[in-house]
C-alpha positions as semicolon CSV with decimal commas, in nm:
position;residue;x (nm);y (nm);z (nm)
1;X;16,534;5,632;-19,838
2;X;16,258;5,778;-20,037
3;X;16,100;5,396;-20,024
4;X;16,106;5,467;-19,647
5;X;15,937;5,793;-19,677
6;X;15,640;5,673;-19,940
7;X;15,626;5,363;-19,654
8;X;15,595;5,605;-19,375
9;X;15,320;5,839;-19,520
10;X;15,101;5,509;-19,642
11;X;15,126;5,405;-19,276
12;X;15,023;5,719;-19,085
13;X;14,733;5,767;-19,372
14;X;14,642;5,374;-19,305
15;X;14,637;5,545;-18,895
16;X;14,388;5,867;-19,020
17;X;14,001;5,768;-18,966
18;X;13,917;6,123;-19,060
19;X;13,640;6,119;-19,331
20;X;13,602;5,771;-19,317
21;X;13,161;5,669;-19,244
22;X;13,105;5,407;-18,955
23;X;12,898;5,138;-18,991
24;X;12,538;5,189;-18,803
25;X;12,530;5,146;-18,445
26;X;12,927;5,197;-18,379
27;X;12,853;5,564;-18,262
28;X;13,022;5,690;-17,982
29;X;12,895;5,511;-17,693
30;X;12,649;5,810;-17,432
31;X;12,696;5,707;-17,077
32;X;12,465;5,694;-16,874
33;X;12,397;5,874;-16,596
34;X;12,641;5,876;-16,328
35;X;12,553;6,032;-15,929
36;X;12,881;6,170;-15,781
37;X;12,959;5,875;-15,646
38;X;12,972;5,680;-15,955
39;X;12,702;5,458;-15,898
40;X;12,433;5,463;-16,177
41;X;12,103;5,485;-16,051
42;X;11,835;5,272;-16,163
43;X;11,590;5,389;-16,432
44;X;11,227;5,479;-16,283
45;X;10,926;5,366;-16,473
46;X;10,636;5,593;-16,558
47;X;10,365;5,448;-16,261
48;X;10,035;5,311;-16,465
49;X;9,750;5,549;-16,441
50;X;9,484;5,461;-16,136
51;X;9,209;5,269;-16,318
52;X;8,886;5,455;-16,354
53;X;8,664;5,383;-16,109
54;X;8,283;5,444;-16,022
55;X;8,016;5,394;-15,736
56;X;7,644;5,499;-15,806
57;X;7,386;5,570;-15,549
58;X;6,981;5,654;-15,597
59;X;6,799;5,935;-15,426
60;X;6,422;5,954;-15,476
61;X;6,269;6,308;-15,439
62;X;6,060;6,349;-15,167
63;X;6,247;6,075;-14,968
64;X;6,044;5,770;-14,873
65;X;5,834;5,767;-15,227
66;X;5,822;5,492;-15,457
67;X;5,510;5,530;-15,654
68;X;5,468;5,674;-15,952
69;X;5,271;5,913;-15,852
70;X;5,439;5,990;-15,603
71;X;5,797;6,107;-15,703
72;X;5,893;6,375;-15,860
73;X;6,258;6,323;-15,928
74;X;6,486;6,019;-15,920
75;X;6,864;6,153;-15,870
76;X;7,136;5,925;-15,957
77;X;7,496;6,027;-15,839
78;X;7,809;5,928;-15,936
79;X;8,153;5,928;-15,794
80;X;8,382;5,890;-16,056
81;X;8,760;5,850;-15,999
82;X;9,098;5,790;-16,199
83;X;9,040;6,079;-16,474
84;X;9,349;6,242;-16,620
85;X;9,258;6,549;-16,741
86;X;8,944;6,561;-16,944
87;X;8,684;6,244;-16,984
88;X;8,340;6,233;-17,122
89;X;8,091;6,089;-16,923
90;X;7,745;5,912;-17,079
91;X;7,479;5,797;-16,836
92;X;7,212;5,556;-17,062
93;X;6,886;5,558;-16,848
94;X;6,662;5,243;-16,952
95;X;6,316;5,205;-16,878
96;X;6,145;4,897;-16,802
97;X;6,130;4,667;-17,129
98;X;6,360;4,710;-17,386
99;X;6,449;5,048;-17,509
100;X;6,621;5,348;-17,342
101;X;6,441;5,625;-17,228
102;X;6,704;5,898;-17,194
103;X;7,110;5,930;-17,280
104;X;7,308;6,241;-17,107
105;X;7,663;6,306;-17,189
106;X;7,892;6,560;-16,960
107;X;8,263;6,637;-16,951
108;X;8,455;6,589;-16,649
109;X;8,813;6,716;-16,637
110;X;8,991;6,629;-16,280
111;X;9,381;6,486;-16,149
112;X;9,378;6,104;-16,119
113;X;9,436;6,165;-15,781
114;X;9,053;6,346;-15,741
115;X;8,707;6,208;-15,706
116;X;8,409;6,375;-15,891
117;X;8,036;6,389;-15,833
118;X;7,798;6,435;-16,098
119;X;7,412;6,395;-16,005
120;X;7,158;6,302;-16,318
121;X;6,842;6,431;-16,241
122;X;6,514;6,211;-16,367
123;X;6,180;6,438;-16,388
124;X;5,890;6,157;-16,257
125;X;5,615;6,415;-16,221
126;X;5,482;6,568;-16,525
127;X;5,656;6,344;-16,767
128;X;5,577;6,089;-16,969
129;X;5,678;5,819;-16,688
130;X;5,340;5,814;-16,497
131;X;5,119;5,874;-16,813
132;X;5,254;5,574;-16,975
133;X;5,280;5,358;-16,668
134;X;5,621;5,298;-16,638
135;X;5,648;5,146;-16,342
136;X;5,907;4,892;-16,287
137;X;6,321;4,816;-16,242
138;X;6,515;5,096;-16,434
139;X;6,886;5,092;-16,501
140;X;7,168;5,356;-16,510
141;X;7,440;5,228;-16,721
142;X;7,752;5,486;-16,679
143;X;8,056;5,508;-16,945
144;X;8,357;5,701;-16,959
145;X;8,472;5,791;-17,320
146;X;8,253;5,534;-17,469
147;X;8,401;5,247;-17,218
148;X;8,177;5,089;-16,933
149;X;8,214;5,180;-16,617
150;X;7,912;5,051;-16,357
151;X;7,555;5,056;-16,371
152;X;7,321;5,094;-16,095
153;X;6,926;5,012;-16,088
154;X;6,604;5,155;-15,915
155;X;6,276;5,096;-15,889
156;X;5,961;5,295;-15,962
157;X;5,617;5,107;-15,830
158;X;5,301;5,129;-15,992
């Protein structure tokens, strides 16, 4: 009898998993979400951000000139969207031949689902453009956080 007793107690302790470790990844299981009909609904994807995009146009103050000495200001605008949250803009402006003339750096901060303007304004008259003749195809070259992002050109005659 007391054989059947030591037998019973070694089987319900065999039964106990208290204080005994799992191996890794036999957890209890989390369901997933259930609606109230039972049906698990499928798992939406974060949508990809809109890519950055940007259109430049050239506006030559007074309108009509060309000539060097005849503008006073070259304008370059650009629309700029895609931006989530805060971006730094850089607008390189290159002179004819092979360095850059000017580099101006702003900070946009919009919704991806706005579009920004931002105008550049180029002095002509006064400057150093006219004295040292530098007439010719300039280029805009626009970034956002250091990556490229479109370039327009204009022309200034001689």
């Amino acid at each position: 009898m007391r054989a059947l007793a030591v037998v019973s107690v070694a089987l319900w302790l065999a039964a106990c998993d208290e204080g005994v470790s799992e191996p890794p990844g036999s957890g209890p299981v989390v369901p997933a979400e259930v609606s109230w009909n039972g049906i698990t609904p499928p798992v939406r994807s974060t949508p990809p951000l809109p890519p950055r995009v940007g259109t430049a146009d050239v506006t030559y103050v007074p309108a009509g000139a060309r000539g060097l000495s005849e503008v006073t200001s070259v304008e370059v605008r650009l629309r700029v969207g895609g931006i989530v949250g805060s971006a730094s803009v850089d607008v390189e402006l290159l002179a004819p031949g092979p360095s850059a003339y000017e580099r101006r750096t702003r900070t946009v901060v919009a919704i991806p689902t706005e579009e920004r303007e931002l105008v550049f304004s180029l002095p002509v008259a006064g400057t150093n453009i006219p004295i040292h003749g530098l007439g010719g195809t300039w280029e805009a070259r626009f970034f956002i956080d250091g990556a490229p992002l479109t370039t327009t050109f204009f022309t200034l005659e001689r």
